[in-house]
Short mmCIF file of C-alpha atoms in Angstrom, two decimals:
data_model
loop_
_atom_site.label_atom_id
_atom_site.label_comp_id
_atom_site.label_asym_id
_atom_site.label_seq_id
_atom_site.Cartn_x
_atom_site.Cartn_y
_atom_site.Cartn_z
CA UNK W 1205 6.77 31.14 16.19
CA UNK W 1206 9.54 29.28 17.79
CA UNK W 1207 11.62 31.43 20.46
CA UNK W 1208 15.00 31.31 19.80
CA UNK W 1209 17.77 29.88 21.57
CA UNK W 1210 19.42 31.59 24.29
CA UNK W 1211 22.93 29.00 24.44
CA UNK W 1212 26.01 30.95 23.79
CA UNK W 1213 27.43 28.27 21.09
CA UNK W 1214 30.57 27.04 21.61
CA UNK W 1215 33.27 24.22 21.20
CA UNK W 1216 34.72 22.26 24.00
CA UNK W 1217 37.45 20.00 24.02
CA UNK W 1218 37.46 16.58 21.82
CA UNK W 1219 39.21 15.14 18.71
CA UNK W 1220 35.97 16.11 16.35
CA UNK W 1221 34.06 19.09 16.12
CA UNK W 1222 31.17 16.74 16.98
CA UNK W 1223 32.94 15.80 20.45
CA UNK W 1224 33.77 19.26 20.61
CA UNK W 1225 30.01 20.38 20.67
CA UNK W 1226 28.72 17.57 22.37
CA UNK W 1227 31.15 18.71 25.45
CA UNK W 1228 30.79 22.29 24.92
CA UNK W 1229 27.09 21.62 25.33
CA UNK W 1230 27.12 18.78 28.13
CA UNK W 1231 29.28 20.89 30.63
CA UNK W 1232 26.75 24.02 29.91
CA UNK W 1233 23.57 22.12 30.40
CA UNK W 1234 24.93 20.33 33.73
CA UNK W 1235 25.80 23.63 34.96
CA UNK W 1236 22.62 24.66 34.56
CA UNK W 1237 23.61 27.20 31.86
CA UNK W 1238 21.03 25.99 29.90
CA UNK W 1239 17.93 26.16 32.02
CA UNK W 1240 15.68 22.71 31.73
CA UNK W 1241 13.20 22.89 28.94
CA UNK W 1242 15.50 25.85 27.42
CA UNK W 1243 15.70 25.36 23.54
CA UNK W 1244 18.68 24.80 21.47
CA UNK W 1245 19.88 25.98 18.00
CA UNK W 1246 18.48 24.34 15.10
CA UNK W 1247 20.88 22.20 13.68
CA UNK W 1248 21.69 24.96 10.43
CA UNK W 1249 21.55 27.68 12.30
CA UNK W 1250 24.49 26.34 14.86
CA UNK W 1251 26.10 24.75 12.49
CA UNK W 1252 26.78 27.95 10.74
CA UNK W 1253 27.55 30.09 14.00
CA UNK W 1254 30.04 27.81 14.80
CA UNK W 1255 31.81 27.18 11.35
CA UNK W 1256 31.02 23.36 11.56
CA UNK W 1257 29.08 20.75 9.09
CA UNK W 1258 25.71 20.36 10.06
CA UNK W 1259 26.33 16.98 10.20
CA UNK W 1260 28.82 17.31 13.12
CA UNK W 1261 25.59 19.20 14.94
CA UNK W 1262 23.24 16.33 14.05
CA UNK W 1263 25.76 13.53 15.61
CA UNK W 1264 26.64 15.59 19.03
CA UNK W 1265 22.94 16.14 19.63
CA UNK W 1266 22.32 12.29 18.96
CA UNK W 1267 24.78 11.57 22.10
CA UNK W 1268 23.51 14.30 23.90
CA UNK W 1269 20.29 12.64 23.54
CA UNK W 1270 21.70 9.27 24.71
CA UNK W 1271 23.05 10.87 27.70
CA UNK W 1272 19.40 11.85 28.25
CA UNK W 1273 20.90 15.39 28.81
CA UNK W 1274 18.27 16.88 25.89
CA UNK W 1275 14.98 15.74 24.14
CA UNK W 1276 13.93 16.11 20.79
CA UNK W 1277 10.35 16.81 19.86
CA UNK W 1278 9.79 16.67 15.88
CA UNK W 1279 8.40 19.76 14.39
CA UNK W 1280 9.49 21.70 17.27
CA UNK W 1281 13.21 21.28 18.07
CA UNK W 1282 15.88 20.28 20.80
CA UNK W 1283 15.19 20.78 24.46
CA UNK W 1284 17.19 20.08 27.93
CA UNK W 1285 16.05 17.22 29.75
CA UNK W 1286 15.42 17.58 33.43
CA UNK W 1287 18.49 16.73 34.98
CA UNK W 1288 18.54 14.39 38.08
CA UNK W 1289 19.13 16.27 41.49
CA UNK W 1290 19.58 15.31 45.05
CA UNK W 1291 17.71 12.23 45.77
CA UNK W 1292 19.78 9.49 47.99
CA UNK W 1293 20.31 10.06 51.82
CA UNK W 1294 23.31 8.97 51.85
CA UNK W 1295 26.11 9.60 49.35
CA UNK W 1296 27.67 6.92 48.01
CA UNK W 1297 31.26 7.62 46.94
CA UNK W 1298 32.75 4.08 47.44
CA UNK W 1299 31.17 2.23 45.08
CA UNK W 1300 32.97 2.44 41.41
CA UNK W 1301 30.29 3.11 38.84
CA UNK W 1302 30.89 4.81 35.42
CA UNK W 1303 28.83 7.79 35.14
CA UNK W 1304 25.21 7.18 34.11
CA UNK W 1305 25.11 7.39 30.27
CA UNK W 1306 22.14 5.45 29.09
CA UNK W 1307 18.84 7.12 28.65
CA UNK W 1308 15.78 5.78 28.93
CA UNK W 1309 15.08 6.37 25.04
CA UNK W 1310 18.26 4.11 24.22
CA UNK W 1311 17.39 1.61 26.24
CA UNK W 1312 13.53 1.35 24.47
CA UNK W 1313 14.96 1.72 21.14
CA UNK W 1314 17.60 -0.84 22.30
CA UNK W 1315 14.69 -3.36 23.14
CA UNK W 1316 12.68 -2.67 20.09
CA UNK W 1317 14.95 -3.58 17.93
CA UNK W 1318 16.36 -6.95 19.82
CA UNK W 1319 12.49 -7.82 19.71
CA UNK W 1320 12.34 -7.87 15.97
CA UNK W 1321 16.08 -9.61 15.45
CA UNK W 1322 16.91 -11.86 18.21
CA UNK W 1323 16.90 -15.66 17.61
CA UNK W 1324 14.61 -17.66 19.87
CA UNK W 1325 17.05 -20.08 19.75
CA UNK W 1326 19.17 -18.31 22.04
CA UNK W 1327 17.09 -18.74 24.65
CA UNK W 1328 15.66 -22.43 23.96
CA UNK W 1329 18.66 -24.18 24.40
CA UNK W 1330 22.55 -23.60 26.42
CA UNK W 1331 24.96 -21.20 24.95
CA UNK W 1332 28.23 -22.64 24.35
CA UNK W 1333 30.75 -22.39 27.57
CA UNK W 1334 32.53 -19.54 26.03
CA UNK W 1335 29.77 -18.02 24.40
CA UNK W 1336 28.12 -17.78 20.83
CA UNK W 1337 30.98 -17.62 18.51
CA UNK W 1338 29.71 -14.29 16.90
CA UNK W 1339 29.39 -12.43 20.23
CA UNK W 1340 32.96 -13.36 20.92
CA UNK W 1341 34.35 -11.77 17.48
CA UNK W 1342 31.85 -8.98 18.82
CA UNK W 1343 34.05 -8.90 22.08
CA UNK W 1344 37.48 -9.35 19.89
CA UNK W 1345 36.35 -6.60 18.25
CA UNK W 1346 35.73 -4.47 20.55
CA UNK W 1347 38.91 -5.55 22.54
CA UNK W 1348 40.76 -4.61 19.08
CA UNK W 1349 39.52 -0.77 19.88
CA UNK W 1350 41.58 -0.59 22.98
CA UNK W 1351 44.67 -2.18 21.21
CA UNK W 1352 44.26 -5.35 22.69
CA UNK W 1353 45.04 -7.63 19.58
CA UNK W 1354 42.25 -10.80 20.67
CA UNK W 1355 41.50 -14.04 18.78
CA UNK W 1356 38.07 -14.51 19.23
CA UNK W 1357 38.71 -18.49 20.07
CA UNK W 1358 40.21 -17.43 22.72
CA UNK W 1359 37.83 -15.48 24.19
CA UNK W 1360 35.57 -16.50 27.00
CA UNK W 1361 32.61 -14.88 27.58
CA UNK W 1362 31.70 -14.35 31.18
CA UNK W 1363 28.66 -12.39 33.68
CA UNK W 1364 30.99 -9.40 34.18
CA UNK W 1365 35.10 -9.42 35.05
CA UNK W 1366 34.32 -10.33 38.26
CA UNK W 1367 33.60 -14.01 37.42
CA UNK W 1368 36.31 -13.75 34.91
CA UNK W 1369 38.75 -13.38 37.59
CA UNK W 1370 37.22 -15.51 39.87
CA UNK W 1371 37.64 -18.47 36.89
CA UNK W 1372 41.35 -17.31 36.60
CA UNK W 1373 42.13 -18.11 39.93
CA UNK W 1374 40.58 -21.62 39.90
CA UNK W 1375 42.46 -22.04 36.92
CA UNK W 1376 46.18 -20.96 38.51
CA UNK W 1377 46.00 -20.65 42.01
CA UNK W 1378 45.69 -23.71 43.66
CA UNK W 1379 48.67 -24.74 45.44
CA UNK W 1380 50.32 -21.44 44.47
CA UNK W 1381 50.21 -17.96 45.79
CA UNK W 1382 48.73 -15.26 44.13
CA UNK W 1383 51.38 -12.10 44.38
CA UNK W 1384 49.46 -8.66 43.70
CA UNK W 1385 50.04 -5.02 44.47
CA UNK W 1386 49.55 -4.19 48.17
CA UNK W 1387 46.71 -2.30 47.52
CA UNK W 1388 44.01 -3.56 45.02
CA UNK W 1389 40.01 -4.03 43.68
CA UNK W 1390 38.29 -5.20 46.44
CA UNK W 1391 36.78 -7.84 44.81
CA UNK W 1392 39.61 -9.40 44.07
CA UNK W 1393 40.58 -9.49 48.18
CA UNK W 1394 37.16 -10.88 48.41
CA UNK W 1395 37.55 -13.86 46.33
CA UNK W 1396 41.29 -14.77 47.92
CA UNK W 1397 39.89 -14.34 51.01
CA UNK W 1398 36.41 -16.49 50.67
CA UNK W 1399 38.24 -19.32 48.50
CA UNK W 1400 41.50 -19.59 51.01
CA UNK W 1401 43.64 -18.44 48.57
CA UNK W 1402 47.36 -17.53 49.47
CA UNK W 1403 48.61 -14.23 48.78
CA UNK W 1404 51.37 -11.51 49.28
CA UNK W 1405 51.32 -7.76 48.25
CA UNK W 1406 53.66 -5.56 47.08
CA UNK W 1407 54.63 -2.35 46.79
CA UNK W 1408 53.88 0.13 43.63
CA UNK W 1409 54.94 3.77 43.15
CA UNK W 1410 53.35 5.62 40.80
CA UNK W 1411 54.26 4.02 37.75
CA UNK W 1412 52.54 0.74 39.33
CA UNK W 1413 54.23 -2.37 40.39
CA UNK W 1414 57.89 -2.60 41.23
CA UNK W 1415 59.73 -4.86 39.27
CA UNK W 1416 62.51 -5.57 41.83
CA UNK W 1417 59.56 -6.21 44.80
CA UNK W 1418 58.35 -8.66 42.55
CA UNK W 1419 61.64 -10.41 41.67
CA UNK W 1420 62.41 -10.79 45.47
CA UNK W 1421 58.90 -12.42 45.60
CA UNK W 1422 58.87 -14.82 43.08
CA UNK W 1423 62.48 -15.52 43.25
CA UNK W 1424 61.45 -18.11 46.81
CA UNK W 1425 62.81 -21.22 47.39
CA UNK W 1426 60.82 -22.50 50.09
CA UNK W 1427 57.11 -22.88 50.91
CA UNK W 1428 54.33 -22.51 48.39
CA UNK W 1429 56.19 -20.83 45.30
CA UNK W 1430 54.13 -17.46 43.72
CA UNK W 1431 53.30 -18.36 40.12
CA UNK W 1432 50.46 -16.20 39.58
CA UNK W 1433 50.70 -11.90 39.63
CA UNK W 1434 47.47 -10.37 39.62
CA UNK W 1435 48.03 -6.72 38.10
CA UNK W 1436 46.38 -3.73 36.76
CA UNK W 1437 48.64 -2.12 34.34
CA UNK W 1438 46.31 0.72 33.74
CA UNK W 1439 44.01 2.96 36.34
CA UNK W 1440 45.50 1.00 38.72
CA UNK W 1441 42.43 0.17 41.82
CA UNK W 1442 42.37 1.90 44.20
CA UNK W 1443 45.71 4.13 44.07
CA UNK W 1444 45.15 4.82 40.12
CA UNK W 1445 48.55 4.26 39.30
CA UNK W 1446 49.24 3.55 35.29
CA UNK W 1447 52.42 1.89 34.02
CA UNK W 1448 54.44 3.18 31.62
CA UNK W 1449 56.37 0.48 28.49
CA UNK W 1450 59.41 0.56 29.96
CA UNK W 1451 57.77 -0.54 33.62
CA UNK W 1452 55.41 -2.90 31.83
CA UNK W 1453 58.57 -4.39 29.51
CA UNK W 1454 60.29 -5.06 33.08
CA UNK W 1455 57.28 -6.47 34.82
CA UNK W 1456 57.22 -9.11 31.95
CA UNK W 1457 60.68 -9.74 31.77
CA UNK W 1458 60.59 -10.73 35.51
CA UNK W 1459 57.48 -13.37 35.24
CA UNK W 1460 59.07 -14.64 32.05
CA UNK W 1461 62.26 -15.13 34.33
CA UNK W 1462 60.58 -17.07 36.75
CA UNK W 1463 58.13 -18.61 34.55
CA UNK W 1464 54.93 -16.70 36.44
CA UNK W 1465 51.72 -16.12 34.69
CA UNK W 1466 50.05 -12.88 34.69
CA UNK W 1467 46.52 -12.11 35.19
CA UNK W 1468 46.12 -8.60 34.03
CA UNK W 1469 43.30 -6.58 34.70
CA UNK W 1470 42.30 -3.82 32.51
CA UNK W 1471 38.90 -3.22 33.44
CA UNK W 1472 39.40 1.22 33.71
CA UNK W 1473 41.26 0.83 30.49
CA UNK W 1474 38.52 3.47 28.63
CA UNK W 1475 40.64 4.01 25.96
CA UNK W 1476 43.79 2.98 23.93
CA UNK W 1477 47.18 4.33 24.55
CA UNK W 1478 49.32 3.07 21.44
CA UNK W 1479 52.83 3.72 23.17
CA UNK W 1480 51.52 1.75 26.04
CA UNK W 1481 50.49 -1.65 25.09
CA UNK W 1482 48.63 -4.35 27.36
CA UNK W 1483 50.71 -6.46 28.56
CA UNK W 1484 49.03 -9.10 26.86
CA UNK W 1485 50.23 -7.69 24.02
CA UNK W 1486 53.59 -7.95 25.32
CA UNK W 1487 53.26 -11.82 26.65
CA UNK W 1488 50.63 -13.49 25.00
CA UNK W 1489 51.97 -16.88 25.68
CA UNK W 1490 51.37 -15.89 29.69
CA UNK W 1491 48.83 -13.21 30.44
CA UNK W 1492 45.36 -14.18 31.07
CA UNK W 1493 43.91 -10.73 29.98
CA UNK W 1494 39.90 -9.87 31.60
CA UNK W 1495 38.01 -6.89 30.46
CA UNK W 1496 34.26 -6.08 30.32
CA UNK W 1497 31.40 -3.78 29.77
CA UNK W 1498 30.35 -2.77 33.46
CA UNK W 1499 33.09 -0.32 33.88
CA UNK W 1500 32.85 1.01 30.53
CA UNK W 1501 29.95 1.36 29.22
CA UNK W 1502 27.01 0.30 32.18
CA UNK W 1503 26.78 -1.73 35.49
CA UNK W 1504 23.93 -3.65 34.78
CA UNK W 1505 25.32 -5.23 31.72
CA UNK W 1506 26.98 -7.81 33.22
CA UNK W 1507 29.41 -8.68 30.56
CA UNK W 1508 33.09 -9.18 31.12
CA UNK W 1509 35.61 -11.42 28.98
CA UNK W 1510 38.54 -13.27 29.69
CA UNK W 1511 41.42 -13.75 26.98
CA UNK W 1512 43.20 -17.06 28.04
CA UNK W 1513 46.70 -18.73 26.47
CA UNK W 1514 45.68 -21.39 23.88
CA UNK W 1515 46.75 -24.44 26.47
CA UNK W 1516 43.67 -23.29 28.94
CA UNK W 1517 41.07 -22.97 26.38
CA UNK W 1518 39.72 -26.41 26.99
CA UNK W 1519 39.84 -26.15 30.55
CA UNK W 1520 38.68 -22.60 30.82
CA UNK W 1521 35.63 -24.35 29.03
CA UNK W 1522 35.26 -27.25 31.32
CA UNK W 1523 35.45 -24.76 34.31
CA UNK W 1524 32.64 -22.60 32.99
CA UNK W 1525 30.76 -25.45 32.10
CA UNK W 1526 30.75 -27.39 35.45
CA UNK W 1527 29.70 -24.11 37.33
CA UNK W 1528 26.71 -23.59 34.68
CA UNK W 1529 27.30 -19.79 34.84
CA UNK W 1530 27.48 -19.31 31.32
CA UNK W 1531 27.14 -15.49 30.20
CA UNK W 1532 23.84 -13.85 29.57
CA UNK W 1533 22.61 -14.48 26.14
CA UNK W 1534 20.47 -11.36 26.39
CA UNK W 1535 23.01 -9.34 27.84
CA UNK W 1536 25.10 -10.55 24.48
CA UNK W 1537 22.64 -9.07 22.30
CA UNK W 1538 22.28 -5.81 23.50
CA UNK W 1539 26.32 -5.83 22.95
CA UNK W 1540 25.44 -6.72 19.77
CA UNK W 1541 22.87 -3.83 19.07
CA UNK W 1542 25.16 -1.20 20.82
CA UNK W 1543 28.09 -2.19 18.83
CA UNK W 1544 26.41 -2.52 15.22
CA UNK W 1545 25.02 0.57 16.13
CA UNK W 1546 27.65 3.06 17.26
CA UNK W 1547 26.05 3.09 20.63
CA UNK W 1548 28.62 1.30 22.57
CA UNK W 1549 31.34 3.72 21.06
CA UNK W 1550 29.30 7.13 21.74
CA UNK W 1551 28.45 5.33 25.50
CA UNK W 1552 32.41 5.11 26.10
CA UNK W 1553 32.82 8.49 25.08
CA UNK W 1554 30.85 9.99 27.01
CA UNK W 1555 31.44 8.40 29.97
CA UNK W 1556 35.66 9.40 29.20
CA UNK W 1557 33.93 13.01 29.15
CA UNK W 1558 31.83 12.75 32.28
CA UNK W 1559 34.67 11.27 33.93
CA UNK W 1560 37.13 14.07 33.11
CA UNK W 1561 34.71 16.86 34.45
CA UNK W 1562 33.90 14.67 37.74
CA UNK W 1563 37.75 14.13 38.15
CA UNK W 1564 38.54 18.31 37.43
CA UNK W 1565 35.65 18.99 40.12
CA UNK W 1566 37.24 16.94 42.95
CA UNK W 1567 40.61 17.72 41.69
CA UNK W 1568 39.60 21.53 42.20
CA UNK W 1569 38.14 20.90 46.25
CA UNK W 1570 40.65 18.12 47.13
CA UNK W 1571 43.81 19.89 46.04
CA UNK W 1572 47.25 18.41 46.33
CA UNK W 1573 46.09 15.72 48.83
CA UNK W 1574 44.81 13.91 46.16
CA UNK W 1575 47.10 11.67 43.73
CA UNK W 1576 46.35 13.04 40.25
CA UNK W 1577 45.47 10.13 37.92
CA UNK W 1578 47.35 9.86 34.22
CA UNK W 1579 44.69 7.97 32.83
CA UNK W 1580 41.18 8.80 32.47
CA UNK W 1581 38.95 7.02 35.13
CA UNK W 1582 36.34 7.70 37.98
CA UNK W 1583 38.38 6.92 41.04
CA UNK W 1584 40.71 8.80 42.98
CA UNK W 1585 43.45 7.78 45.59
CA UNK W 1586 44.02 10.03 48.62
CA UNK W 1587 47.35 8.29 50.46
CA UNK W 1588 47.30 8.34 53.98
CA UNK W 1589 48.07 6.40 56.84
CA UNK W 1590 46.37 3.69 58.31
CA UNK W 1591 44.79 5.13 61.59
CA UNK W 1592 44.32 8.34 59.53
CA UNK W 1593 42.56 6.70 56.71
CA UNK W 1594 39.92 4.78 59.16
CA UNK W 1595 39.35 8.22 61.18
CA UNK W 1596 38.48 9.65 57.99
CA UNK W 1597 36.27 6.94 56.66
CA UNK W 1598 34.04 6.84 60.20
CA UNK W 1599 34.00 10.62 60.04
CA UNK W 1600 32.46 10.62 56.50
CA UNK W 1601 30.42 8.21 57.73
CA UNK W 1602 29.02 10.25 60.04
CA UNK W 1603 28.28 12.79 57.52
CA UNK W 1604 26.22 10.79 54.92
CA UNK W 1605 29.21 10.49 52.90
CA UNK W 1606 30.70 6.57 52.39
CA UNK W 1607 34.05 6.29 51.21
CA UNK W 1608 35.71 2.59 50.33
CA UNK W 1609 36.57 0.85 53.58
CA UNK W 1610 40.33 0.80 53.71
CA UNK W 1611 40.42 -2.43 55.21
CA UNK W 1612 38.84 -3.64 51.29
CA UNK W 1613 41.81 -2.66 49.43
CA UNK W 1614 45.06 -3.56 51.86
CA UNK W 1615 46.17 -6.89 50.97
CA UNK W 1616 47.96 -7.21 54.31
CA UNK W 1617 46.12 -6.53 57.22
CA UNK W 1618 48.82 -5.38 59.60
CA UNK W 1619 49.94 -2.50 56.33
CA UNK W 1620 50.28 1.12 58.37
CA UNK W 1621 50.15 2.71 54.52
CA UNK W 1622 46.94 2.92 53.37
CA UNK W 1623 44.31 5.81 51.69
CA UNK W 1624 40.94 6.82 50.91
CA UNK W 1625 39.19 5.64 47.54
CA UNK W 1626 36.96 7.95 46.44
CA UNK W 1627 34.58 6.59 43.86
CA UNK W 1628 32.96 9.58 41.73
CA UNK W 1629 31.01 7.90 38.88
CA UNK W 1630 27.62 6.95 41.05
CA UNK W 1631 26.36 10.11 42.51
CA UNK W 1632 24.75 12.84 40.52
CA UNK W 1633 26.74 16.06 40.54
CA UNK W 1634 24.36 17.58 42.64
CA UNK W 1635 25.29 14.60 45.53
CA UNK W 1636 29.64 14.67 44.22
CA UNK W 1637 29.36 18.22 45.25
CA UNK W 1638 27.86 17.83 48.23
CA UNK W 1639 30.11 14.99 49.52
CA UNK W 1640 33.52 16.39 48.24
CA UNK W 1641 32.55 19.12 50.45
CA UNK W 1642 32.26 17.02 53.63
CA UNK W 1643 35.41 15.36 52.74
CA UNK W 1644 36.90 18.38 52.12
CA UNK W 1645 36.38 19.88 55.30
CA UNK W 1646 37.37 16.27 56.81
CA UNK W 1647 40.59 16.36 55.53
CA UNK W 1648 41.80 20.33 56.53
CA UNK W 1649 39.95 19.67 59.89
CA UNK W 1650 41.64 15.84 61.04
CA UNK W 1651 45.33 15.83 61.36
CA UNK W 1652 46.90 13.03 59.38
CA UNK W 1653 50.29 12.13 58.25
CA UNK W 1654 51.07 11.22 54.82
CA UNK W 1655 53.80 8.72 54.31
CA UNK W 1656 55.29 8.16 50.62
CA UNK W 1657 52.15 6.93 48.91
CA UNK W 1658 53.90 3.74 48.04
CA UNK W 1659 56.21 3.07 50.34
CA UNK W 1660 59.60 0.99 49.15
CA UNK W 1661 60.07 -1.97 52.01
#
């Protein structure tokens, strides 16, 4: 006789009674509401509890499953997975991950299935420099989903954003300067930095970059003249900052003015805002638009994609092609599988989900020191100053706890503003907890002043 389930059914939040479920049901089982190996409601049974189609049931315990939160075991029913604890010795908050969402069934499945279908001769001979033409309508697609309106031929395929940006740049920045916000990714520091290129930052508030900071910029007459802006519109790395249309409308209306291209990074973009359109959308004839997969949907799918103006498309080419870093063909496939699938689309929703809990939880210890984001993502921005923000870093340090090195994101060096990223997609919960503590504590314990979190030169 099978025991019956002891789950309290109930509906979370979400656009579909499956979403509902499936968040209802996440939240409980990573609370440990739901002990591990506890059973769960047939699919009728629940179904009819909760006033739902049994259908709705099947689908949110099918991403459930692909979250490895549960396993099923035919004849016998539904069961919580184990659910991974405290295992790393030192917590790792400054490293920006999406939440783990792929379980170790998906991923066999996954490779099953690309054993039976995949062509041999994509791996017997060079892709194309931009990719296979169907795994760019794959990308266009899926570009489509976040209202990004993408011609696939003008798509190039890349190993992750990061090498997307880093082919924009050889593309537009030599003999230029590359104008960005004052604070921004990392990586893209990294690669100005190691390739010598020029750059100035600028200041944002909290709808993202100001217009006016960038006309004084651009507007120059002497020296090397900006031409290239280097922006993320939405989520905005590190400070999380999202632009609204009318910021994004002026933003475009200033490069048009003086004739700059844009490189726009919407990498955090997790989902589309239809009164807030890309600003490709917006400038086509200008932007140079790079998404991917890594933030999205998994790190170690290294797939990223850069939308180019028509003119570059034969250069963009050439580029890739002389540097013989042409995008994983096997990495295109399993984009292919997850997409065909509905994989890819359940991944993206759960890690939106994940992300929302992760960001309530350090939301609800951090308090008002933190900037709250508009957008969904699994960063957050605590502004401080300078001196203030390296104290803090060392201290964390000190505790297990790593933080993003303020010195990563500050475009200029000798910048007294600065903050504290805090990346909460890596760690399990068990590990977030922990180190939101510590930091926590850091912050109500060290003294620090808090200037505007943008300041206005």
């Amino acid at each position: 006789m099978l025991l019956k389930s002891a789950w309290k059914a109930r509906l979370g939040e979400g656009a579909s009674p499956s979403e509902r479920l499936a968040a209802a049901m996440a939240a409980d089982i990573l609370d440990g509401k739901i002990e591990t190996g506890g059973r769960l409601p047939a699919h009728r049974d629940l179904a009819f509890q909760l006033g739902i189609g049994v259908g709705a049931v099947t689908r949110a315990y099918a991403v459930l499953e692909r979250r490895g939160l549960v396993r099923s075991v035919k004849g016998r029913g539904t069961f919580v997975a184990a659910v991974r604890g405290r295992g790393a010795s030192v917590i790792d908050l400054g490293q920006n991950t999406p939440p783990a969402m792929l379980s170790e069934r998906v991923l066999g499945q996954t490779l099953r299935r690309l054993s039976h279908r995949i062509d041999p001769s994509m791996l017997t001979a060079y892709p194309p420099p931009a990719g296979h033409d169907e795994h760019r309508r794959l990308m266009a697609a899926w570009f489509a989903d976040l209202g990004v309106t993408a011609e696939a031929e003008r798509l190039i395929l890349c190993n992750g954003a990061q090498q997307a940006l880093s082919l924009v740049f050889r593309l537009l920045a030599k003999d230029t300067m590359i104008v960005t916000e004052a604070f921004t990714y990392p990586g893209a520091i990294a690669l100005m930095n190691d390739n010598d290129y020029r750059s100035v930052g600028i200041w944002l508030d909290r709808d993202g970059m100001l217009p006016d900071e960038l006309e004084k910029v651009l507007c120059v007459k002497q020296g090397p003249k900006p031409k290239v802006v280097y922006v993320t519109p939405t989520m905005h790395n590190p400070t999380t900052a999202t632009m609204t249309l009318a910021r994004r409308e002026e933003i475009v209306a200033v490069c048009r003015r003086y004739d700059a291209w844009i490189v726009e990074d919407d990498v955090y973009a997790l989902s589309a805002a239809n009164d807030v359109p890309a600003l490709v959308n917006l400038a086509p004839e200008r932007t140079f638009y790079i998404n991917g997969l890594s933030k999205t949907l998994s790190p170690g799918l290294r797939l990223g994609a850069l939308l180019v103006p028509r003119p570059f498309i034969v250069k963009a080419e050439a580029t890739i092609r002389a540097s013989g870093l042409f995008a994983s063909p096997l990495s295109c496939a399993v984009m292919g599988e997850w997409l065909a699938s509905g994989i890819a689309h359940s991944m993206r929703a759960s890690v939106r989900e994940e992300a929302k809990r992760r960001r309530s939880l350090a939301l609800s210890m951090l308090g008002d020191a933190v900037e709250t984001p508009l957008h969904d993502g699994f960063h957050l921005w605590i502004p401080m100053s300078r001196p203030s923000a390296d104290q803090i870093a060392t201290a964390a340090a000190a505790l297990g706890v790593n933080v993003t090195s303020p010195d990563s994101v500050t475009v200029d060096a000798g910048n007294n503003a600065s903050g504290i990223r805090l990346c909460l997609g890596g760690p399990s919960l068990v590990d977030l907890s922990t180190g939101l503590i510590g930091i926590a504590g850091l912050l109500g314990r060290l003294r620090y002043s808090t200037p505007h979190i943008h300041p206005v030169a």
